[in-house]
């Protein structure tokens, strides 16, 4: 549905490229999150996608149209109709009612009055605002204003909905409601959605795919679950730290040493995905290897409705059986890796001695 190839945008030669050979593709019906810190180039990418700016080089195809080469005119206008936009600050006209705001793009496109009159209630119903047709923006809450924004964006039946930080100005509860509305519309209409955000929670809530941008470059791109389970870049890891336990709490991290010493035992991280999430790993270590593993940290989350567990274990008395332990985990379909070495806490040792 959307294909971006080697997209480069240079505003200022001295400052260097703001987008640097960005490539990504979005299939029909996907909800594709694009996440990056402030300044990563997200808004520039949005402006290229809806052709508010012409990129320095590269290609963008939306629903089969190469929008980078279209010259202003009828074809560009029709290509633009394929993309609906919603914004952080809603951008509603204060002098128009909810119905009037939704009618605006239809009026501009020259849709006959009678047809507009029929279309408005359908759109209001789609976003759950049937009783607010005559309300002005000042009479609406933030969430309701964004619902009007969504209805307006969908008025011309776009193929892709582009959302630039559409929930960033909303409180967490309203954010959740707007995200579930977007997911619902995605399911009911098969609408492709591109979600630009700086919040991993937004991606986690509804995105099937995610691309991580850093300094104008794509540092990861793929199914959300895969990126959450096996992030390759430090940026993705840090975005994920509030959601998935890839990064250890500082108290635990401070105990890790890169190299073993006489006092330490290996610390392993096990990543459980899908069906393997329910393997009885701790019991297996005890029964098969006689290892009394200590849990240093652990968490199970649901990403795209699939379980993702990350467990950090200290393995005392493992000795030279470590490769066998890792091989056993791998035979269960679990990913295990040694992330460091730590001394067992003295409290645990004392309790054991006492018993
Ligand atoms: N019109 C412009 N002219 C020059 N530099 C710009 C322009 N728009 C954005 N930039 C620069 O591009 C970089 C990326 O900005 P932006 O695309 O807004 O990032 P994001 O939306 O991820 O915060 C920033 O360093 C910004 O200063
Ligand atoms: Mg921005």
PDB file of N, CA, C and O and ligand atoms in Angstrom, residues 11-12 18-19 36-45 47 53 164-165 196 213, ligand 1:
ATOM      1  N   UNK A  11      17.391  19.726   4.044  1.00  0.00           N
ATOM      2  CA  UNK A  11      16.891  21.107   4.041  1.00  0.00           C
ATOM      3  C   UNK A  11      18.077  22.041   3.871  1.00  0.00           C
ATOM      4  O   UNK A  11      18.014  23.053   3.222  1.00  0.00           O
ATOM      5  N   UNK A  12      19.168  21.658   4.528  1.00  0.00           N
ATOM      6  CA  UNK A  12      20.300  22.565   4.639  1.00  0.00           C
ATOM      7  C   UNK A  12      21.560  21.704   4.516  1.00  0.00           C
ATOM      8  O   UNK A  12      21.785  20.800   5.327  1.00  0.00           O
ATOM      9  N   UNK A  18      18.108  15.215   6.869  1.00  0.00           N
ATOM     10  CA  UNK A  18      17.147  15.006   7.955  1.00  0.00           C
ATOM     11  C   UNK A  18      16.519  13.620   7.805  1.00  0.00           C
ATOM     12  O   UNK A  18      16.164  12.963   8.782  1.00  0.00           O
ATOM     13  N   UNK A  19      16.411  13.164   6.541  1.00  0.00           N
ATOM     14  CA  UNK A  19      16.058  11.768   6.269  1.00  0.00           C
ATOM     15  C   UNK A  19      17.168  11.222   5.390  1.00  0.00           C
ATOM     16  O   UNK A  19      17.573  11.863   4.423  1.00  0.00           O
ATOM     17  N   UNK A  36      10.265   7.450  16.952  1.00  0.00           N
ATOM     18  CA  UNK A  36      11.594   8.043  17.032  1.00  0.00           C
ATOM     19  C   UNK A  36      11.548   9.186  18.013  1.00  0.00           C
ATOM     20  O   UNK A  36      10.476   9.711  18.309  1.00  0.00           O
ATOM     21  N   UNK A  37      12.733   9.556  18.504  1.00  0.00           N
ATOM     22  CA  UNK A  37      12.798  10.677  19.444  1.00  0.00           C
ATOM     23  C   UNK A  37      12.498  11.970  18.697  1.00  0.00           C
ATOM     24  O   UNK A  37      12.516  12.009  17.466  1.00  0.00           O
ATOM     25  N   UNK A  38      12.299  13.029  19.445  1.00  0.00           N
ATOM     26  CA  UNK A  38      12.094  14.335  18.862  1.00  0.00           C
ATOM     27  C   UNK A  38      13.311  14.674  17.982  1.00  0.00           C
ATOM     28  O   UNK A  38      14.447  14.467  18.392  1.00  0.00           O
ATOM     29  N   UNK A  39      13.060  15.140  16.775  1.00  0.00           N
ATOM     30  CA  UNK A  39      14.145  15.492  15.866  1.00  0.00           C
ATOM     31  C   UNK A  39      14.607  14.346  14.976  1.00  0.00           C
ATOM     32  O   UNK A  39      15.491  14.524  14.136  1.00  0.00           O
ATOM     33  N   UNK A  40      14.003  13.176  15.137  1.00  0.00           N
ATOM     34  CA  UNK A  40      14.436  12.003  14.357  1.00  0.00           C
ATOM     35  C   UNK A  40      14.071  12.119  12.875  1.00  0.00           C
ATOM     36  O   UNK A  40      14.647  11.433  12.037  1.00  0.00           O
ATOM     37  N   UNK A  41      13.097  12.989  12.568  1.00  0.00           N
ATOM     38  CA  UNK A  41      12.702  13.164  11.165  1.00  0.00           C
ATOM     39  C   UNK A  41      11.292  12.682  10.865  1.00  0.00           C
ATOM     40  O   UNK A  41      10.880  12.615   9.705  1.00  0.00           O
ATOM     41  N   UNK A  42      10.504  12.390  11.919  1.00  0.00           N
ATOM     42  CA  UNK A  42       9.161  11.820  11.724  1.00  0.00           C
ATOM     43  C   UNK A  42       8.240  12.773  10.969  1.00  0.00           C
ATOM     44  O   UNK A  42       7.577  12.374  10.014  1.00  0.00           O
ATOM     45  N   UNK A  43       8.204  14.044  11.420  1.00  0.00           N
ATOM     46  CA  UNK A  43       7.280  14.981  10.774  1.00  0.00           C
ATOM     47  C   UNK A  43       7.710  15.259   9.342  1.00  0.00           C
ATOM     48  O   UNK A  43       6.873  15.461   8.461  1.00  0.00           O
ATOM     49  N   UNK A  44       9.010  15.265   9.104  1.00  0.00           N
ATOM     50  CA  UNK A  44       9.501  15.447   7.738  1.00  0.00           C
ATOM     51  C   UNK A  44       9.029  14.289   6.861  1.00  0.00           C
ATOM     52  O   UNK A  44       8.596  14.495   5.721  1.00  0.00           O
ATOM     53  N   UNK A  45       9.078  13.089   7.404  1.00  0.00           N
ATOM     54  CA  UNK A  45       8.597  11.917   6.660  1.00  0.00           C
ATOM     55  C   UNK A  45       7.102  12.070   6.339  1.00  0.00           C
ATOM     56  O   UNK A  45       6.667  11.797   5.212  1.00  0.00           O
ATOM     57  N   UNK A  47       5.485  14.899   6.024  1.00  0.00           N
ATOM     58  CA  UNK A  47       5.326  15.934   4.997  1.00  0.00           C
ATOM     59  C   UNK A  47       5.686  15.400   3.612  1.00  0.00           C
ATOM     60  O   UNK A  47       5.112  15.828   2.619  1.00  0.00           O
ATOM     61  N   UNK A  53       6.131  18.547   1.116  1.00  0.00           N
ATOM     62  CA  UNK A  53       7.480  18.878   0.630  1.00  0.00           C
ATOM     63  C   UNK A  53       7.890  17.816  -0.392  1.00  0.00           C
ATOM     64  O   UNK A  53       7.402  16.690  -0.362  1.00  0.00           O
ATOM     65  N   UNK A 164      -0.203  11.828  12.882  1.00  0.00           N
ATOM     66  CA  UNK A 164       1.028  12.411  13.416  1.00  0.00           C
ATOM     67  C   UNK A 164       0.806  12.789  14.875  1.00  0.00           C
ATOM     68  O   UNK A 164       0.232  13.829  15.177  1.00  0.00           O
ATOM     69  N   UNK A 165       1.224  11.923  15.789  1.00  0.00           N
ATOM     70  CA  UNK A 165       1.118  12.153  17.233  1.00  0.00           C
ATOM     71  C   UNK A 165      -0.328  12.455  17.646  1.00  0.00           C
ATOM     72  O   UNK A 165      -0.572  13.300  18.502  1.00  0.00           O
ATOM     73  N   UNK A 196       2.493   7.866  13.536  1.00  0.00           N
ATOM     74  CA  UNK A 196       3.764   8.480  13.915  1.00  0.00           C
ATOM     75  C   UNK A 196       3.684   8.805  15.401  1.00  0.00           C
ATOM     76  O   UNK A 196       2.719   9.424  15.841  1.00  0.00           O
ATOM     77  N   UNK A 213      13.036   5.122  13.855  1.00  0.00           N
ATOM     78  CA  UNK A 213      13.871   6.126  13.181  1.00  0.00           C
ATOM     79  C   UNK A 213      14.810   6.760  14.194  1.00  0.00           C
ATOM     80  O   UNK A 213      14.399   7.080  15.308  1.00  0.00           O
TER      81      UNK A 213
HETATM   82  N1  LIG B   1      11.590  23.257   7.181  1.00  0.00           N
HETATM   83  C1  LIG B   1      12.743  22.904   7.772  1.00  0.00           C
HETATM   84  N2  LIG B   1      13.896  23.535   7.455  1.00  0.00           N
HETATM   85  C2  LIG B   1      15.070  23.167   8.028  1.00  0.00           C
HETATM   86  N3  LIG B   1      15.213  22.190   8.943  1.00  0.00           N
HETATM   87  C3  LIG B   1      14.096  21.524   9.299  1.00  0.00           C
HETATM   88  C4  LIG B   1      12.806  21.834   8.739  1.00  0.00           C
HETATM   89  N4  LIG B   1      11.895  21.001   9.277  1.00  0.00           N
HETATM   90  C5  LIG B   1      12.563  20.202  10.133  1.00  0.00           C
HETATM   91  N5  LIG B   1      13.883  20.507  10.148  1.00  0.00           N
HETATM   92  C6  LIG B   1      14.913  19.813  10.933  1.00  0.00           C
HETATM   93  O1  LIG B   1      14.808  18.430  10.676  1.00  0.00           O
HETATM   94  C7  LIG B   1      15.052  17.640  11.812  1.00  0.00           C
HETATM   95  C8  LIG B   1      13.911  16.659  12.018  1.00  0.00           C
HETATM   96  O2  LIG B   1      12.721  17.367  12.328  1.00  0.00           O
HETATM   97  P1  LIG B   1      11.287  16.684  12.358  1.00  0.00           P
HETATM   98  O3  LIG B   1      11.063  16.016  11.049  1.00  0.00           O
HETATM   99  O4  LIG B   1      10.317  17.713  12.786  1.00  0.00           O
HETATM  100  O5  LIG B   1      11.505  15.578  13.480  1.00  0.00           O
HETATM  101  P2  LIG B   1      10.464  14.893  14.499  1.00  0.00           P
HETATM  102  O6  LIG B   1       9.084  15.062  13.959  1.00  0.00           O
HETATM  103  O7  LIG B   1      10.915  13.460  14.550  1.00  0.00           O
HETATM  104  O8  LIG B   1      10.647  15.561  15.826  1.00  0.00           O
HETATM  105  C9  LIG B   1      15.240  18.621  12.965  1.00  0.00           C
HETATM  106  O9  LIG B   1      16.615  18.729  13.211  1.00  0.00           O
HETATM  107  C10 LIG B   1      14.659  19.901  12.428  1.00  0.00           C
HETATM  108  O10 LIG B   1      15.320  20.999  12.988  1.00  0.00           O
END
